Short mmCIF file of C-alpha atoms and ligand atoms in Angstrom, two decimals:
data_model
loop_
_atom_site.label_atom_id
_atom_site.label_comp_id
_atom_site.label_asym_id
_atom_site.label_seq_id
_atom_site.Cartn_x
_atom_site.Cartn_y
_atom_site.Cartn_z
CA MET A 12 8.46 -7.70 0.94
CA ASN A 13 6.94 -8.22 4.61
CA ALA A 14 2.35 -7.44 4.04
CA THR A 15 -0.43 -8.65 6.13
CA ILE A 16 -2.69 -10.71 4.23
CA ALA A 17 -7.18 -10.39 4.85
CA LEU A 18 -7.86 -13.95 3.75
CA LEU A 19 -11.93 -13.68 4.17
CA PRO A 20 -12.72 -17.38 2.86
CA GLY A 21 -16.36 -17.83 3.64
CA ASP A 22 -18.87 -20.09 2.51
CA GLY A 23 -19.99 -22.67 0.00
CA ILE A 24 -16.90 -23.44 -2.48
CA GLY A 25 -14.90 -20.38 -0.62
CA PRO A 26 -12.95 -22.32 2.72
CA GLU A 27 -11.19 -25.20 0.03
CA VAL A 28 -9.89 -22.74 -3.02
CA ILE A 29 -9.41 -20.36 0.13
CA SER A 30 -6.95 -23.38 1.76
CA ALA A 31 -5.44 -24.27 -1.90
CA ALA A 32 -4.95 -20.26 -3.11
CA GLU A 33 -2.94 -20.16 1.50
CA ARG A 34 -0.88 -22.34 0.37
CA VAL A 35 0.36 -21.03 -2.64
CA LEU A 36 0.94 -17.11 -0.91
CA ARG A 37 3.05 -19.56 2.08
CA SER A 38 4.90 -21.10 -0.71
CA VAL A 39 5.26 -17.93 -2.51
CA ALA A 40 7.08 -16.41 0.40
CA THR A 41 9.27 -19.37 1.10
CA ARG A 42 10.23 -19.09 -2.22
CA PHE A 43 10.86 -15.32 -2.54
CA GLY A 44 12.20 -14.79 0.46
CA HIS A 45 8.69 -12.55 1.98
CA ASP A 46 7.43 -12.44 5.00
CA PHE A 47 3.97 -12.50 4.96
CA THR A 48 1.43 -12.83 7.47
CA ILE A 49 -1.14 -14.07 7.25
CA ALA A 50 -4.15 -13.94 8.95
CA SER A 51 -8.48 -15.66 8.18
CA HIS A 52 -11.79 -13.68 8.79
CA LEU A 53 -15.38 -14.19 9.58
CA ILE A 54 -17.54 -12.52 6.34
CA GLY A 55 -20.61 -13.83 4.94
CA GLY A 56 -23.36 -16.27 6.25
CA MET A 57 -20.07 -18.12 8.29
CA ALA A 58 -20.47 -14.70 10.35
CA LEU A 59 -24.50 -14.79 10.71
CA ARG A 60 -24.00 -18.44 11.33
CA ALA A 61 -21.47 -18.00 14.46
CA GLY A 62 -24.31 -14.88 15.95
CA HIS A 63 -22.33 -11.78 13.50
CA PRO A 64 -23.18 -9.10 11.57
CA PRO A 65 -22.16 -10.52 7.18
CA LEU A 66 -19.21 -8.07 7.78
CA PRO A 67 -18.60 -7.94 11.48
CA ASN A 68 -16.46 -5.24 12.99
CA GLU A 69 -12.78 -6.88 13.09
CA THR A 70 -13.08 -8.40 10.13
CA ARG A 71 -13.86 -4.57 8.24
CA GLU A 72 -10.83 -3.45 10.11
CA ALA A 73 -8.66 -6.59 9.82
CA CYS A 74 -8.93 -5.48 6.02
CA LEU A 75 -8.70 -1.89 6.43
CA ALA A 76 -5.07 -2.50 8.12
CA ALA A 77 -4.18 -5.18 5.83
CA ASP A 78 -2.14 -5.05 2.98
CA ALA A 79 -4.17 -7.24 0.96
CA VAL A 80 -7.73 -8.57 0.96
CA LEU A 81 -8.23 -11.70 -0.49
CA LEU A 82 -11.49 -13.64 -0.36
CA GLY A 83 -13.65 -17.44 -1.32
CA ALA A 84 -17.07 -16.34 -1.91
CA VAL A 85 -20.32 -15.40 0.29
CA GLY A 86 -23.69 -16.71 0.23
CA ASP A 87 -25.50 -19.41 1.71
CA PRO A 88 -28.24 -20.42 1.08
CA ALA A 89 -29.20 -21.19 4.49
CA PHE A 90 -29.99 -16.85 4.31
CA ASP A 91 -31.72 -16.54 1.75
CA THR A 92 -34.67 -15.44 2.28
CA GLY A 93 -34.10 -12.75 4.52
CA SER A 94 -34.05 -8.70 4.28
CA SER A 95 -29.99 -7.16 2.29
CA GLU A 96 -29.11 -6.83 5.83
CA GLY A 97 -29.59 -10.17 7.20
CA ARG A 98 -27.25 -11.80 3.41
CA PRO A 99 -24.27 -13.01 3.20
CA GLU A 100 -23.78 -10.49 -0.53
CA THR A 101 -24.62 -7.63 2.17
CA ALA A 102 -20.54 -8.53 3.47
CA LEU A 103 -18.84 -7.75 -0.17
CA LEU A 104 -20.55 -5.03 -0.44
CA GLN A 105 -20.53 -3.25 1.79
CA LEU A 106 -16.54 -4.63 2.24
CA ARG A 107 -15.80 -3.17 -1.39
CA GLN A 108 -17.51 -0.21 -0.76
CA ALA A 109 -15.91 0.10 2.58
CA LEU A 110 -11.88 -0.34 0.38
CA GLY A 111 -13.42 1.72 -1.57
CA VAL A 112 -12.87 -0.78 -4.59
CA PHE A 113 -14.01 0.72 -7.82
CA ALA A 114 -12.85 -1.20 -10.08
CA ASN A 115 -13.28 -4.95 -10.56
CA LEU A 116 -10.42 -6.18 -12.94
CA ARG A 117 -11.49 -9.44 -14.50
CA PRO A 118 -9.60 -10.86 -17.23
CA ALA A 119 -10.47 -13.81 -19.37
CA ARG A 120 -7.95 -16.05 -21.44
CA VAL A 121 -7.79 -19.81 -22.78
CA TRP A 122 -4.95 -20.95 -20.87
CA PRO A 123 -3.32 -23.20 -23.85
CA GLY A 124 -4.62 -26.74 -23.08
CA LEU A 125 -7.80 -26.21 -23.09
CA GLU A 126 -9.22 -24.99 -26.35
CA ASN A 127 -10.42 -27.83 -26.33
CA GLY A 128 -11.87 -27.54 -23.07
CA GLY A 129 -15.59 -25.90 -23.21
CA ALA A 130 -18.78 -25.37 -24.71
CA PHE A 131 -17.40 -23.36 -27.97
CA LYS A 132 -15.39 -24.46 -30.84
CA PRO A 133 -12.00 -24.84 -29.82
CA GLU A 134 -11.70 -22.15 -33.66
CA ARG A 135 -13.97 -19.76 -31.83
CA VAL A 136 -12.44 -19.16 -28.70
CA ALA A 137 -8.38 -20.09 -29.25
CA GLY A 138 -6.13 -17.08 -28.20
CA VAL A 139 -9.42 -15.08 -26.12
CA ASP A 140 -7.52 -11.88 -24.30
CA MET A 141 -10.07 -9.77 -22.74
CA LEU A 142 -10.60 -8.01 -19.57
CA ILE A 143 -13.33 -6.73 -17.94
CA VAL A 144 -13.13 -3.71 -16.68
CA ARG A 145 -16.62 -3.32 -14.40
CA GLU A 146 -17.31 -0.63 -11.98
CA LEU A 147 -18.09 -1.93 -8.65
CA ILE A 148 -19.16 0.88 -5.67
CA GLY A 149 -22.05 2.14 -8.46
CA GLY A 150 -24.16 1.70 -10.14
CA ILE A 151 -27.94 -0.10 -9.55
CA TYR A 152 -26.37 -2.45 -6.79
CA TYR A 153 -25.99 1.18 -4.61
CA GLY A 154 -28.91 3.64 -5.76
CA GLU A 155 -31.01 4.78 -3.29
CA PRO A 156 -33.80 5.11 -3.34
CA ARG A 157 -33.96 0.91 -2.92
CA GLY A 158 -36.89 -0.78 -1.63
CA ASN A 159 -39.90 -3.62 -1.60
CA ASP A 160 -43.38 -3.33 0.31
CA GLY A 161 -44.33 -7.21 -0.73
CA GLN A 162 -46.43 -5.55 -3.81
CA SER A 163 -44.17 -3.23 -5.34
CA ALA A 164 -40.57 -3.26 -5.43
CA PHE A 165 -37.35 -0.57 -6.91
CA ASN A 166 -33.75 -0.60 -6.94
CA THR A 167 -32.23 2.61 -7.89
CA MET A 168 -29.62 2.71 -11.20
CA ARG A 169 -27.42 6.17 -10.62
CA TYR A 170 -23.74 7.33 -11.85
CA THR A 171 -22.01 10.10 -11.69
CA ARG A 172 -19.75 11.58 -13.51
CA SER A 173 -16.74 11.13 -11.05
CA GLU A 174 -18.22 7.66 -10.52
CA ILE A 175 -17.86 6.90 -14.25
CA GLU A 176 -14.52 8.81 -14.66
CA ARG A 177 -12.14 6.79 -12.82
CA VAL A 178 -13.58 3.84 -14.17
CA ALA A 179 -13.00 4.85 -17.25
CA GLU A 180 -8.96 5.52 -16.44
CA VAL A 181 -8.15 2.37 -15.65
CA ALA A 182 -9.80 1.26 -19.40
CA PHE A 183 -7.80 2.49 -21.05
CA GLN A 184 -5.01 2.93 -19.28
CA SER A 185 -5.25 -0.99 -19.50
CA ALA A 186 -5.65 -1.01 -22.74
CA GLY A 187 -2.87 1.01 -23.21
CA ASP A 188 -0.57 -2.09 -21.99
CA ARG A 189 -2.72 -4.61 -24.13
CA ARG A 190 -3.32 -4.78 -27.88
CA GLY A 191 -4.53 -0.80 -27.20
CA LEU A 192 -9.24 -1.36 -27.47
CA VAL A 193 -12.09 0.17 -25.15
CA THR A 194 -15.80 -1.59 -25.88
CA SER A 195 -17.54 0.38 -23.47
CA VAL A 196 -20.33 -1.47 -22.31
CA ASP A 197 -24.09 0.32 -22.36
CA LYS A 198 -27.91 0.26 -23.00
CA ALA A 199 -28.07 4.80 -23.93
CA ASN A 200 -30.46 3.42 -26.64
CA VAL A 201 -32.75 3.13 -23.16
CA LEU A 202 -30.55 4.20 -19.51
CA GLU A 203 -30.11 8.19 -18.44
CA THR A 204 -27.23 6.43 -16.87
CA SER A 205 -26.30 4.42 -19.93
CA ARG A 206 -26.27 7.93 -22.02
CA LEU A 207 -24.21 9.71 -19.11
CA TRP A 208 -21.76 6.65 -19.24
CA ARG A 209 -21.31 6.50 -23.13
CA GLU A 210 -20.70 10.45 -23.07
CA VAL A 211 -18.18 10.71 -20.14
CA VAL A 212 -16.39 6.94 -21.59
CA THR A 213 -15.76 9.45 -24.99
CA THR A 214 -14.64 12.63 -23.10
CA VAL A 215 -11.72 10.71 -21.54
CA GLY A 216 -11.03 8.38 -23.93
CA GLU A 217 -10.33 11.45 -26.12
CA ARG A 218 -7.14 12.08 -24.17
CA TYR A 219 -5.35 8.49 -25.07
CA ALA A 220 -4.90 8.96 -28.46
CA ASN A 221 -3.35 5.42 -28.87
CA VAL A 222 -6.32 3.56 -27.46
CA THR A 223 -9.63 3.16 -30.25
CA LEU A 224 -12.72 3.70 -28.09
CA GLU A 225 -16.40 1.02 -29.91
CA HIS A 226 -19.30 0.85 -27.84
CA GLN A 227 -22.06 -1.41 -27.69
CA TYR A 228 -24.92 -2.12 -25.91
CA VAL A 229 -25.23 -5.02 -23.07
CA ASP A 230 -26.96 -7.19 -25.47
CA SER A 231 -24.87 -7.39 -28.36
CA CYS A 232 -21.72 -7.35 -26.71
CA SER A 233 -23.25 -11.31 -24.85
CA LEU A 234 -23.80 -12.28 -28.31
CA LEU A 235 -20.47 -10.98 -29.43
CA LEU A 236 -19.26 -12.04 -27.32
CA ALA A 237 -20.50 -15.29 -27.50
CA SER A 238 -19.88 -15.91 -31.11
CA SER A 239 -16.62 -13.75 -31.51
CA PRO A 240 -14.67 -13.05 -28.18
CA LYS A 241 -11.54 -13.02 -30.12
CA GLN A 242 -12.19 -9.11 -31.16
CA PHE A 243 -12.73 -8.25 -27.26
CA ASP A 244 -9.61 -6.52 -25.71
CA VAL A 245 -11.07 -4.46 -22.95
CA VAL A 246 -14.18 -4.26 -21.69
CA LEU A 247 -15.19 -1.55 -19.29
CA SER A 248 -18.61 -1.29 -17.81
CA GLY A 249 -21.00 -0.07 -15.24
CA ASN A 250 -21.47 -2.93 -12.00
CA LEU A 251 -24.42 -4.90 -12.83
CA PHE A 252 -23.76 -5.42 -16.48
CA GLY A 253 -20.06 -6.45 -15.99
CA ASP A 254 -21.01 -8.71 -13.40
CA ILE A 255 -23.11 -10.40 -15.87
CA LEU A 256 -20.86 -10.34 -18.82
CA SER A 257 -18.40 -11.68 -16.80
CA ASP A 258 -19.60 -15.27 -15.73
CA GLU A 259 -20.03 -15.69 -19.82
CA ALA A 260 -16.97 -15.73 -20.27
CA GLY A 261 -16.79 -17.08 -18.14
CA ALA A 262 -18.19 -20.22 -20.28
CA VAL A 263 -16.28 -18.82 -23.02
CA VAL A 264 -13.13 -19.85 -21.37
CA GLY A 265 -13.47 -23.33 -20.38
CA SER A 266 -14.69 -22.65 -16.88
CA LEU A 267 -15.46 -19.95 -14.18
CA GLY A 268 -13.94 -21.97 -11.31
CA LEU A 269 -11.10 -20.54 -13.80
CA LEU A 270 -11.65 -17.18 -13.83
CA PRO A 271 -9.73 -14.27 -11.11
CA SER A 272 -10.27 -11.52 -9.97
CA ALA A 273 -8.81 -7.36 -8.25
CA SER A 274 -10.91 -5.00 -7.25
CA ILE A 275 -8.44 -2.03 -6.95
CA GLY A 276 -8.62 1.79 -6.68
CA GLY A 277 -8.99 2.05 -2.96
CA ARG A 278 -5.22 2.28 -0.21
CA ALA A 279 -6.05 -2.04 0.12
CA GLY A 280 -7.03 -4.33 -3.07
CA LEU A 281 -10.05 -6.71 -3.20
CA PHE A 282 -9.48 -10.33 -4.89
CA GLU A 283 -11.58 -12.82 -5.06
CA PRO A 284 -12.25 -15.48 -8.07
CA VAL A 285 -14.69 -14.22 -9.65
CA HIS A 286 -17.53 -17.51 -9.13
CA GLY A 287 -19.48 -17.93 -6.17
CA SER A 288 -20.02 -20.24 -2.90
CA ALA A 289 -21.23 -22.82 -5.08
CA PRO A 290 -23.52 -24.98 -2.60
CA SER A 291 -24.02 -28.03 -4.45
CA ILE A 292 -19.96 -29.55 -4.24
CA ALA A 293 -19.33 -27.59 -1.13
CA GLY A 294 -17.35 -29.70 1.25
CA GLN A 295 -16.28 -32.27 -2.09
CA ASN A 296 -12.97 -31.17 -2.93
CA ILE A 297 -14.15 -30.79 -5.62
CA ALA A 298 -13.66 -27.41 -6.42
CA ASN A 299 -11.85 -26.08 -9.11
CA PRO A 300 -8.35 -23.94 -6.94
CA ILE A 301 -7.95 -21.75 -9.62
CA GLY A 302 -9.99 -18.89 -9.75
CA ALA A 303 -8.61 -18.70 -5.87
CA ILE A 304 -4.68 -19.10 -6.88
CA ALA A 305 -4.40 -16.59 -10.44
CA SER A 306 -6.39 -14.61 -7.91
CA VAL A 307 -2.66 -14.72 -5.32
CA ALA A 308 -1.31 -13.56 -9.01
CA MET A 309 -3.06 -10.83 -9.10
CA LEU A 310 -3.06 -9.91 -4.97
CA LEU A 311 1.00 -10.19 -5.80
CA ARG A 312 1.12 -8.18 -9.15
CA HIS A 313 -2.19 -5.58 -7.93
CA GLY A 314 -1.12 -5.39 -5.06
CA LEU A 315 2.28 -5.87 -3.33
CA GLN A 316 3.85 -5.16 -7.52
CA ALA A 317 5.71 -8.30 -6.93
CA VAL A 318 5.84 -8.40 -10.17
CA LYS A 319 7.34 -11.94 -11.04
CA GLU A 320 6.12 -13.79 -7.87
CA ALA A 321 2.87 -13.23 -10.06
CA ASP A 322 4.24 -14.55 -12.47
CA ALA A 323 5.81 -17.63 -11.08
CA VAL A 324 2.41 -18.04 -10.09
CA GLU A 325 0.77 -18.10 -13.32
CA GLN A 326 3.33 -19.27 -15.07
CA ALA A 327 3.22 -22.63 -12.71
CA ILE A 328 -0.53 -22.53 -13.06
CA SER A 329 -0.46 -22.73 -17.16
CA SER A 330 2.00 -25.32 -16.59
CA ALA A 331 0.10 -27.61 -14.99
CA LEU A 332 -2.57 -27.06 -17.78
CA SER A 333 -0.81 -27.65 -20.12
CA GLU A 334 0.24 -30.99 -18.90
CA GLY A 335 -3.28 -32.12 -18.20
CA CYS A 336 -4.38 -31.59 -14.64
CA ARG A 337 -7.65 -30.72 -14.26
CA THR A 338 -10.85 -30.67 -12.06
CA SER A 339 -14.09 -32.67 -13.30
CA ASP A 340 -14.97 -28.76 -13.76
CA LEU A 341 -12.26 -28.67 -16.96
CA VAL A 342 -12.58 -32.70 -17.79
CA THR A 343 -15.09 -33.40 -21.12
CA ASP A 344 -13.15 -35.68 -22.18
CA GLN A 345 -13.96 -39.28 -20.51
CA SER A 346 -10.16 -40.78 -20.71
CA VAL A 347 -9.17 -38.05 -18.57
CA THR A 348 -10.40 -39.18 -14.84
CA ALA A 349 -9.86 -35.28 -12.57
CA MET A 350 -8.42 -34.99 -10.02
CA SER A 351 -9.98 -32.98 -6.63
CA GLY A 352 -9.43 -29.73 -5.51
CA SER A 353 -6.63 -30.13 -3.19
CA ALA A 354 -4.02 -31.80 -5.84
CA MET A 355 -4.58 -29.21 -8.50
CA ALA A 356 -3.30 -27.18 -5.24
CA GLU A 357 -0.55 -29.38 -5.00
CA GLU A 358 0.26 -29.38 -8.68
CA ILE A 359 0.51 -25.87 -9.06
CA VAL A 360 2.49 -25.42 -6.36
CA SER A 361 5.40 -27.65 -7.07
CA ARG A 362 5.52 -25.97 -10.38
CA ILE A 363 6.59 -22.59 -8.30
CA SER A 364 10.18 -21.15 -8.96
C1 IPM B 462 -19.47 -11.11 -8.11
C2 IPM B 462 -20.42 -12.21 -7.06
C3 IPM B 462 -20.77 -10.44 -6.24
C4 IPM B 462 -21.83 -9.82 -7.47
C5 IPM B 462 -21.97 -11.23 -5.56
C6 IPM B 462 -21.51 -12.41 -4.26
C7 IPM B 462 -22.59 -9.48 -4.01
O1 IPM B 462 -21.23 -11.97 -8.15
O2 IPM B 462 -18.78 -10.99 -7.62
O3 IPM B 462 -19.31 -11.05 -9.40
O4 IPM B 462 -22.71 -9.48 -8.06
O5 IPM B 462 -21.15 -9.15 -6.59
MN1 MN B 463 -21.10 -12.25 -10.03
#
């Protein structure tokens, strides 16, 4: 297979986790006989530092022309005081919109060997396997008007029927291939957007006889995600609630550094770890590359329809973890020595077959 893959390392730990992910991509290409054209482009704070806007035209065009886009992270404290337009994060929001990737898939499962790894009781988290389906290019992230005059500030949460419908379809289809349960998250006791959300999701759900639909308020859902995470299969939510709940899912499975994501619905997909740029640990080669490497697996599966290649990458991650490979975020037992991010990547690459 020939495919063009745009890499956007971005800020903070982005470049280190993307260099790990690139090694995995290249090794998949070699082992499975594919020809991947891989090129890196500037985004976020890296672009701003080089005198460009956060999403340079060259980067946008390269992503629109690519078969798949793999991003590290954006976010740089040096630009924290700027307006929205001058912030690194704007690049990601513009890119998601330009690609039309309205559905963000964030799977969260407990890998074998990591049941004891987190803040939660092992029996509570062993077997957790959920998929958060987050609406990605609507809601309060994008609603107009928005503004801040220093005395008051405001944002607009808006959802249209068709925006809700199309992401709900993705959730129900995914649930049909999984355990057949969709938990739709909203705040319908307070918000109009949530009342429309609930009505539209219910209507879409009527077409999926094999899938059960339940509704949860976001506050109650966040409690249940911590207290009984195994009950969740597919969690469907709007943009803001999905952002928050997916970080919580990171804690449940042992580390946010493990979580991958796939943003789909446009021509080319955008694949990125759920974690941010983590500036406090950047450049030390301690960041966990698994979120980025598992995003490569999602890129192969959802972006290039390369299913056996995706399985091989996930199998390699699983085997490295079950054989005890640990980056520092996964170490809870003092007798275990943490390996570097690049050593973890090496362990995973060596297990791809
Ligand atoms: C994420 C991130 C982004 C988001 C930021 C960096 C804009 O937190 O992908 O979860 O809020 O969507
Ligand atoms: Mn987030």
